Amino acid sequence: MTEPIIIAEQISKSYGRKQAIDHLSLTIEKGSVTGILGGNGAGKSTFFRMITGLVRPDSGRLTVLGEEPGWRTNSQIAYLPDRARWYGNYTAEQTFDWGSNILPGFEKSEALRLAELMNLPLDLKTEGMSKGQEARLMLILCIARSVPLIVLDEPFSGIDGSSRERIIEALIDAISEKEQTLLISTHEIYEVEGLMDDVVFLKDGAVQLTGNAEKLRTEYGSIYDLSKKMGD
Amino acid sequence: MDERQVGSLSFSIDFSQPLYEQILTQMRSLIARGTIGLGEKIPSVREMAHELKINPNTVMHAYQELERDGLTEKRRGQGTFATTSMMKIKQFKERFALEYAQDFLENMHSLGFNLNEIHTYLTRLSQEKGHRKND
């Protein structure tokens, strides 16, 4: 089952004088859960925007699902951007109807199941939601889709403990039932510690360390502890 | 070290060690010691993954190894159960007992101890352990 779904070869991107991505090379395996870790400004969000074609590399080559990122690949990717927001006057259920019409692979029945699992009231308008409820809604829009690749940028930021637990459970189901490839960037490593198959540490837009989570544990201890060491 | 509960079973998960081996070792022990009885249903992969907050594939790989050990068997549409055969559990325990004993003996022999001396150590240790239990 070693079939790559993302291949980055020496990709670079700069914004003015800031080198956001610096000759980054990396392969993501199909069906894996990969944690993209690193401090602020390490290049995680920029890398995710490149995967979804929102940002093009200045140089190097990026292949996603066998081709260059663009509208064709995006129909097969569910992407949760950092700082995701939703329209205030839609209820959760109306949002799911919107998803059924617009988002390829979106299954409303799955969204309703997830909403129940994650304790999200269907008749609640987004403007009346807590930050945690809105984050759960955004996440459901992603993981209720039968697409091969799910990209989640900081899915836990600003979300309380019980919502986090529900999100983790929903992700566990997504991995086991749909064989989806999952890319997660997060500062909350403890939450996803047991979920990751592979780990990529980014620093200054390049790979600092990467490997199989179980092997890294044998060598360095927990990923959480390792991330602290990497940050120093 | 995290203590976590799956139904009536307790697991301790140490994230600084590989998770697959922890699941496998603890499930083996639960079945070998009879905490999970003969023919009893074991938690589903999903249940384990949810409660332990770990990747379901990790649980699945450990479960596949349990099946190869002869400790569990799948029943179609019903899930996975501990073996109903006392014989299989005995065979499994014997396999490991021999392995562990052999490793132990080799280590002791390599330090130059003879069987008599080794026996003395074992007696002393088990007495100390007995004392501690009585405290």
Short mmCIF file of C-alpha atoms in Angstrom, two decimals:
data_model
loop_
_atom_site.label_atom_id
_atom_site.label_comp_id
_atom_site.label_asym_id
_atom_site.label_seq_id
_atom_site.Cartn_x
_atom_site.Cartn_y
_atom_site.Cartn_z
CA MET A 1 0.00 0.00 0.00
CA THR A 2 2.83 2.37 -0.72
CA GLU A 3 1.26 4.50 -3.40
CA PRO A 4 1.96 8.23 -3.19
CA ILE A 5 -0.98 10.65 -3.27
CA ILE A 6 1.14 13.80 -2.96
CA ILE A 7 4.67 14.27 -4.29
CA ALA A 8 6.53 17.52 -3.69
CA GLU A 9 9.86 17.87 -5.47
CA GLN A 10 12.02 20.81 -4.46
CA ILE A 11 9.11 23.24 -4.32
CA SER A 12 9.73 26.84 -3.25
CA LYS A 13 7.52 29.87 -2.68
CA SER A 14 8.41 33.31 -1.42
CA TYR A 15 6.28 36.29 -0.50
CA GLY A 16 8.54 39.27 -1.10
CA ARG A 17 11.64 38.58 0.95
CA LYS A 18 9.96 35.95 3.10
CA GLN A 19 10.76 32.40 1.93
CA ALA A 20 7.57 30.56 2.95
CA ILE A 21 8.51 27.23 1.33
CA ASP A 22 12.15 26.47 0.67
CA HIS A 23 13.05 23.55 -1.62
CA LEU A 24 10.54 21.28 0.08
CA SER A 25 10.57 17.63 -0.97
CA LEU A 26 8.15 15.17 0.51
CA THR A 27 5.88 12.24 -0.30
CA ILE A 28 2.51 11.46 1.30
CA GLU A 29 1.29 7.86 1.06
CA LYS A 30 -2.27 7.00 0.06
CA GLY A 31 -4.50 5.90 2.94
CA SER A 32 -2.24 7.32 5.63
CA VAL A 33 -2.85 9.82 8.39
CA THR A 34 -0.03 12.34 8.26
CA GLY A 35 0.57 15.02 10.86
CA ILE A 36 2.19 18.16 9.47
CA LEU A 37 3.83 19.73 12.50
CA GLY A 38 5.96 22.77 13.16
CA GLY A 39 5.81 26.20 14.73
CA ASN A 40 4.18 29.34 13.40
CA GLY A 41 5.60 30.33 10.02
CA ALA A 42 7.02 26.87 9.36
CA GLY A 43 5.10 26.74 6.07
CA LYS A 44 2.25 24.38 6.97
CA SER A 45 -0.62 26.55 5.73
CA THR A 46 1.26 27.60 2.60
CA PHE A 47 1.93 23.95 1.79
CA PHE A 48 -1.79 23.17 2.21
CA ARG A 49 -2.74 26.09 -0.03
CA MET A 50 -0.36 24.71 -2.65
CA ILE A 51 -1.98 21.27 -2.46
CA THR A 52 -5.33 22.90 -3.17
CA GLY A 53 -3.95 25.05 -5.98
CA LEU A 54 -4.60 28.34 -4.18
CA VAL A 55 -0.90 29.09 -4.24
CA ARG A 56 1.49 28.04 -7.02
CA PRO A 57 5.10 27.15 -6.35
CA ASP A 58 7.67 29.59 -7.79
CA SER A 59 9.80 26.60 -8.68
CA GLY A 60 9.86 22.84 -8.28
CA ARG A 61 7.11 20.33 -8.99
CA LEU A 62 4.04 19.41 -6.98
CA THR A 63 1.87 16.44 -7.96
CA VAL A 64 -1.45 15.77 -6.20
CA LEU A 65 -3.54 12.72 -7.11
CA GLY A 66 -1.33 12.21 -10.13
CA GLU A 67 -1.52 15.70 -11.57
CA GLU A 68 -0.81 19.36 -11.03
CA PRO A 69 -3.15 20.91 -8.41
CA GLY A 70 -6.16 22.62 -9.98
CA TRP A 71 -9.94 22.41 -10.27
CA ARG A 72 -9.79 18.78 -11.35
CA THR A 73 -7.85 17.65 -8.29
CA ASN A 74 -9.79 19.98 -5.99
CA SER A 75 -13.02 18.11 -6.66
CA GLN A 76 -11.31 15.17 -4.93
CA ILE A 77 -10.02 17.13 -1.93
CA ALA A 78 -11.89 18.22 1.18
CA TYR A 79 -10.01 21.19 2.59
CA LEU A 80 -10.51 22.89 5.93
CA PRO A 81 -8.59 26.18 5.74
CA ASP A 82 -7.25 27.85 8.86
CA ARG A 83 -9.65 30.52 10.10
CA ALA A 84 -12.60 28.98 8.26
CA ARG A 85 -15.89 30.88 8.53
CA TRP A 86 -19.41 30.20 7.40
CA TYR A 87 -22.45 32.34 6.45
CA GLY A 88 -24.41 33.45 9.50
CA ASN A 89 -28.00 33.07 8.36
CA TYR A 90 -27.77 29.41 7.37
CA THR A 91 -28.80 26.69 9.80
CA ALA A 92 -26.64 23.58 10.04
CA GLU A 93 -29.11 21.62 7.93
CA GLN A 94 -29.33 24.35 5.27
CA THR A 95 -25.54 24.31 5.16
CA PHE A 96 -25.65 20.56 4.48
CA ASP A 97 -28.14 21.13 1.65
CA TRP A 98 -25.75 23.71 0.20
CA GLY A 99 -22.98 21.12 0.51
CA SER A 100 -25.04 18.48 -1.32
CA ASN A 101 -25.49 20.87 -4.24
CA ILE A 102 -22.00 22.29 -4.42
CA LEU A 103 -19.43 19.92 -2.93
CA PRO A 104 -18.44 16.85 -4.97
CA GLY A 105 -18.86 13.63 -3.00
CA PHE A 106 -20.81 15.32 -0.18
CA GLU A 107 -23.31 12.97 1.47
CA LYS A 108 -26.02 14.68 3.47
CA SER A 109 -26.96 11.48 5.31
CA GLU A 110 -23.36 11.16 6.50
CA ALA A 111 -23.35 14.83 7.52
CA LEU A 112 -26.53 14.29 9.58
CA ARG A 113 -24.98 11.24 11.24
CA LEU A 114 -21.86 13.23 12.10
CA ALA A 115 -23.93 16.16 13.39
CA GLU A 116 -25.66 13.78 15.77
CA LEU A 117 -22.38 12.16 16.84
CA MET A 118 -20.83 15.57 17.36
CA ASN A 119 -23.87 16.96 19.14
CA LEU A 120 -24.55 19.75 16.67
CA PRO A 121 -28.19 21.01 16.59
CA LEU A 122 -29.49 21.05 13.01
CA ASP A 123 -31.84 23.99 13.36
CA LEU A 124 -29.23 26.32 14.82
CA LYS A 125 -28.13 29.22 12.63
CA THR A 126 -24.40 29.72 12.32
CA GLU A 127 -24.58 33.23 13.80
CA GLY A 128 -25.96 31.70 17.00
CA MET A 129 -23.25 29.05 17.22
CA SER A 130 -20.36 28.96 19.63
CA LYS A 131 -16.89 28.88 18.14
CA GLY A 132 -16.71 25.15 18.85
CA GLN A 133 -20.07 24.47 17.17
CA GLU A 134 -19.09 26.44 14.08
CA ALA A 135 -15.78 24.58 13.90
CA ARG A 136 -17.65 21.27 14.11
CA LEU A 137 -19.93 22.40 11.27
CA MET A 138 -16.94 23.31 9.10
CA LEU A 139 -15.31 19.99 9.86
CA ILE A 140 -18.48 18.06 8.97
CA LEU A 141 -18.54 19.84 5.60
CA CYS A 142 -15.12 18.27 5.01
CA ILE A 143 -15.42 14.78 6.39
CA ALA A 144 -18.93 14.06 5.14
CA ARG A 145 -17.38 13.90 1.68
CA SER A 146 -16.32 10.66 0.00
CA VAL A 147 -13.18 12.07 -1.53
CA PRO A 148 -9.72 10.49 -1.48
CA LEU A 149 -7.93 13.34 0.27
CA ILE A 150 -8.85 15.37 3.36
CA VAL A 151 -6.69 18.33 4.34
CA LEU A 152 -7.32 19.90 7.74
CA ASP A 153 -5.47 23.03 8.79
CA GLU A 154 -5.58 23.38 12.58
CA PRO A 155 -8.96 21.68 13.09
CA PHE A 156 -8.78 22.03 16.89
CA SER A 157 -7.84 25.66 17.32
CA GLY A 158 -10.35 27.42 19.56
CA ILE A 159 -12.34 24.24 20.16
CA ASP A 160 -13.19 22.99 23.64
CA GLY A 161 -12.26 19.57 25.01
CA SER A 162 -15.54 17.74 24.45
CA SER A 163 -15.81 18.99 20.86
CA ARG A 164 -12.25 17.86 20.27
CA GLU A 165 -13.08 14.40 21.48
CA ARG A 166 -16.04 14.22 19.11
CA ILE A 167 -13.91 15.43 16.21
CA ILE A 168 -11.29 12.76 16.92
CA GLU A 169 -14.00 10.10 16.96
CA ALA A 170 -15.37 11.31 13.62
CA LEU A 171 -11.86 11.25 12.15
CA ILE A 172 -11.32 7.71 13.43
CA ASP A 173 -14.47 6.61 11.60
CA ALA A 174 -13.35 8.40 8.44
CA ILE A 175 -10.05 6.51 8.50
CA SER A 176 -11.52 3.09 9.15
CA GLU A 177 -14.55 3.16 6.90
CA LYS A 178 -13.55 5.25 3.92
CA GLU A 179 -9.82 4.62 3.56
CA GLN A 180 -9.26 8.30 3.06
CA THR A 181 -5.88 9.99 3.18
CA LEU A 182 -5.76 12.54 5.96
CA LEU A 183 -3.41 15.49 6.31
CA ILE A 184 -3.62 17.37 9.59
CA SER A 185 -1.65 20.34 10.78
CA THR A 186 -2.01 21.07 14.45
CA HIS A 187 -0.39 22.53 17.53
CA GLU A 188 -2.45 20.16 19.67
CA ILE A 189 -0.24 17.15 19.14
CA TYR A 190 -1.43 15.34 22.22
CA GLU A 191 -4.92 15.05 20.67
CA VAL A 192 -3.78 13.31 17.50
CA GLU A 193 -0.75 11.51 18.93
CA GLY A 194 -2.30 8.07 18.49
CA LEU A 195 -3.87 8.84 15.13
CA MET A 196 -0.84 9.61 13.00
CA ASP A 197 0.75 6.99 10.75
CA ASP A 198 3.40 9.40 9.56
CA VAL A 199 4.79 12.65 10.86
CA VAL A 200 6.39 15.55 9.01
CA PHE A 201 8.14 18.31 10.94
CA LEU A 202 8.45 21.51 8.94
CA LYS A 203 10.79 24.33 9.80
CA ASP A 204 11.48 27.46 7.74
CA GLY A 205 9.58 25.98 4.79
CA ALA A 206 11.56 22.74 4.60
CA VAL A 207 11.37 19.25 6.10
CA GLN A 208 13.21 19.12 9.41
CA LEU A 209 12.37 15.48 10.17
CA THR A 210 9.91 12.95 8.77
CA GLY A 211 9.07 9.34 9.43
CA ASN A 212 6.67 6.64 10.51
CA ALA A 213 5.16 7.58 13.89
CA GLU A 214 5.79 4.17 15.45
CA LYS A 215 9.43 4.18 14.36
CA LEU A 216 9.90 7.73 15.63
CA ARG A 217 8.45 6.60 18.98
CA THR A 218 10.97 3.75 19.20
CA GLU A 219 13.78 6.15 18.49
CA TYR A 220 12.76 9.40 20.23
CA GLY A 221 9.73 8.72 22.48
CA SER A 222 6.33 10.34 22.02
CA ILE A 223 5.69 12.64 19.08
CA TYR A 224 4.60 15.28 21.60
CA ASP A 225 7.98 15.18 23.35
CA LEU A 226 9.79 15.05 20.03
CA SER A 227 7.94 18.17 18.84
CA LYS A 228 9.13 20.04 21.91
CA LYS A 229 12.71 19.06 21.17
CA MET A 230 12.30 20.04 17.51
CA GLY A 231 11.00 23.44 18.54
CA ASP A 232 14.13 24.26 20.53
CA MET B 1 1.22 6.70 30.80
CA ASP B 2 -2.54 7.01 30.20
CA GLU B 3 -5.01 4.64 31.84
CA ARG B 4 -7.98 4.13 29.56
CA GLN B 5 -11.09 2.04 29.82
CA VAL B 6 -12.71 0.05 27.01
CA GLY B 7 -15.91 -1.37 28.46
CA SER B 8 -14.80 -3.31 31.53
CA LEU B 9 -11.20 -3.66 30.28
CA SER B 10 -8.36 -1.36 31.34
CA PHE B 11 -5.51 -0.47 29.07
CA SER B 12 -2.50 1.66 29.74
CA ILE B 13 -1.13 3.53 26.77
CA ASP B 14 2.35 5.00 26.77
CA PHE B 15 2.81 7.31 23.81
CA SER B 16 6.58 7.16 24.11
CA GLN B 17 6.49 3.50 22.97
CA PRO B 18 5.13 1.94 19.75
CA LEU B 19 1.35 1.58 20.12
CA TYR B 20 0.91 -1.60 18.08
CA GLU B 21 2.97 -3.67 20.52
CA GLN B 22 1.17 -2.22 23.53
CA ILE B 23 -2.23 -3.19 22.18
CA LEU B 24 -1.00 -6.63 21.18
CA THR B 25 0.77 -7.36 24.49
CA GLN B 26 -2.13 -6.18 26.61
CA MET B 27 -4.76 -8.06 24.60
CA ARG B 28 -2.65 -11.22 24.69
CA SER B 29 -2.35 -10.90 28.43
CA LEU B 30 -6.09 -10.27 28.92
CA ILE B 31 -6.90 -13.46 27.04
CA ALA B 32 -4.04 -15.58 28.41
CA ARG B 33 -4.93 -14.68 32.01
CA GLY B 34 -8.63 -15.22 31.44
CA THR B 35 -9.75 -11.62 32.08
CA ILE B 36 -11.42 -12.05 28.71
CA GLY B 37 -12.99 -15.48 29.09
CA LEU B 38 -13.18 -18.33 26.59
CA GLY B 39 -15.50 -17.45 23.73
CA GLU B 40 -16.12 -13.95 25.05
CA LYS B 41 -16.55 -11.11 22.58
CA ILE B 42 -13.62 -8.72 22.37
CA PRO B 43 -14.16 -4.97 21.78
CA SER B 44 -14.60 -3.98 18.14
CA VAL B 45 -11.78 -2.20 16.32
CA ARG B 46 -13.91 0.93 16.26
CA GLU B 47 -14.62 0.79 19.98
CA MET B 48 -10.93 0.32 20.80
CA ALA B 49 -9.89 3.13 18.44
CA HIS B 50 -12.50 5.50 19.89
CA GLU B 51 -11.77 4.81 23.55
CA LEU B 52 -7.98 4.63 23.24
CA LYS B 53 -7.89 7.50 20.71
CA ILE B 54 -5.64 5.63 18.36
CA ASN B 55 -5.58 4.85 14.67
CA PRO B 56 -8.03 2.00 13.85
CA ASN B 57 -5.43 0.50 11.52
CA THR B 58 -3.09 0.06 14.47
CA VAL B 59 -5.81 -1.83 16.36
CA MET B 60 -6.62 -3.89 13.27
CA HIS B 61 -3.01 -4.98 12.82
CA ALA B 62 -2.80 -6.03 16.46
CA TYR B 63 -6.08 -7.96 16.08
CA GLN B 64 -4.75 -9.74 12.99
CA GLU B 65 -1.75 -10.87 15.02
CA LEU B 66 -4.04 -12.14 17.81
CA GLU B 67 -5.85 -14.23 15.24
CA ARG B 68 -2.56 -15.67 14.00
CA ASP B 69 -1.70 -16.45 17.64
CA GLY B 70 -4.85 -18.57 17.72
CA LEU B 71 -6.22 -16.47 20.58
CA THR B 72 -9.19 -15.03 18.73
CA GLU B 73 -11.54 -15.94 15.93
CA LYS B 74 -13.78 -13.86 13.71
CA ARG B 75 -17.43 -14.78 13.41
CA ARG B 76 -19.16 -13.50 10.33
CA GLY B 77 -21.27 -10.45 11.01
CA GLN B 78 -20.81 -10.77 14.76
CA GLY B 79 -17.32 -9.50 15.42
CA THR B 80 -14.26 -11.05 17.00
CA PHE B 81 -14.29 -13.46 19.94
CA ALA B 82 -11.69 -14.99 22.21
CA THR B 83 -11.04 -18.58 21.23
CA THR B 84 -13.30 -21.21 22.78
CA SER B 85 -10.40 -23.63 22.90
CA MET B 86 -8.49 -23.91 26.18
CA MET B 87 -5.97 -25.94 24.19
CA LYS B 88 -5.11 -23.01 21.92
CA ILE B 89 -4.52 -20.69 24.85
CA LYS B 90 -2.33 -23.29 26.48
CA GLN B 91 -0.31 -23.71 23.28
CA PHE B 92 0.12 -19.97 23.00
CA LYS B 93 1.29 -19.62 26.61
CA GLU B 94 3.67 -22.53 26.25
CA ARG B 95 5.24 -21.01 23.16
CA PHE B 96 6.04 -17.82 25.06
CA ALA B 97 6.99 -19.56 28.28
CA LEU B 98 9.63 -21.54 26.43
CA GLU B 99 10.89 -18.45 24.64
CA TYR B 100 11.12 -16.35 27.81
CA ALA B 101 12.72 -19.15 29.80
CA GLN B 102 15.27 -19.76 27.08
CA ASP B 103 16.23 -16.07 26.91
CA PHE B 104 16.56 -15.98 30.67
CA LEU B 105 18.70 -19.10 30.82
CA GLU B 106 20.97 -17.88 28.03
CA ASN B 107 21.52 -14.58 29.82
CA MET B 108 22.31 -16.33 33.09
CA HIS B 109 24.60 -18.90 31.45
CA SER B 110 26.48 -16.14 29.66
CA LEU B 111 27.30 -14.67 33.09
CA GLY B 112 28.63 -18.07 34.15
CA PHE B 113 25.84 -19.16 36.52
CA ASN B 114 25.03 -22.86 36.74
CA LEU B 115 21.52 -24.27 37.14
CA ASN B 116 21.82 -24.56 40.91
CA GLU B 117 22.78 -20.91 41.28
CA ILE B 118 20.05 -19.84 38.89
CA HIS B 119 17.56 -21.78 40.97
CA THR B 120 18.71 -19.98 44.11
CA TYR B 121 18.06 -16.62 42.48
CA LEU B 122 14.60 -17.67 41.37
CA THR B 123 13.69 -18.90 44.85
CA ARG B 124 14.97 -15.72 46.46
CA LEU B 125 13.06 -13.52 44.01
CA SER B 126 9.78 -15.35 44.38
CA GLN B 127 10.09 -15.22 48.19
CA GLU B 128 10.71 -11.47 48.07
CA LYS B 129 7.76 -11.05 45.79
CA GLY B 130 5.65 -13.13 48.17
CA HIS B 131 6.66 -10.85 51.06
CA ARG B 132 5.74 -7.77 49.12
CA LYS B 133 2.35 -9.21 48.29
CA ASN B 134 1.70 -9.85 51.97
CA ASP B 135 2.63 -6.31 53.01
#
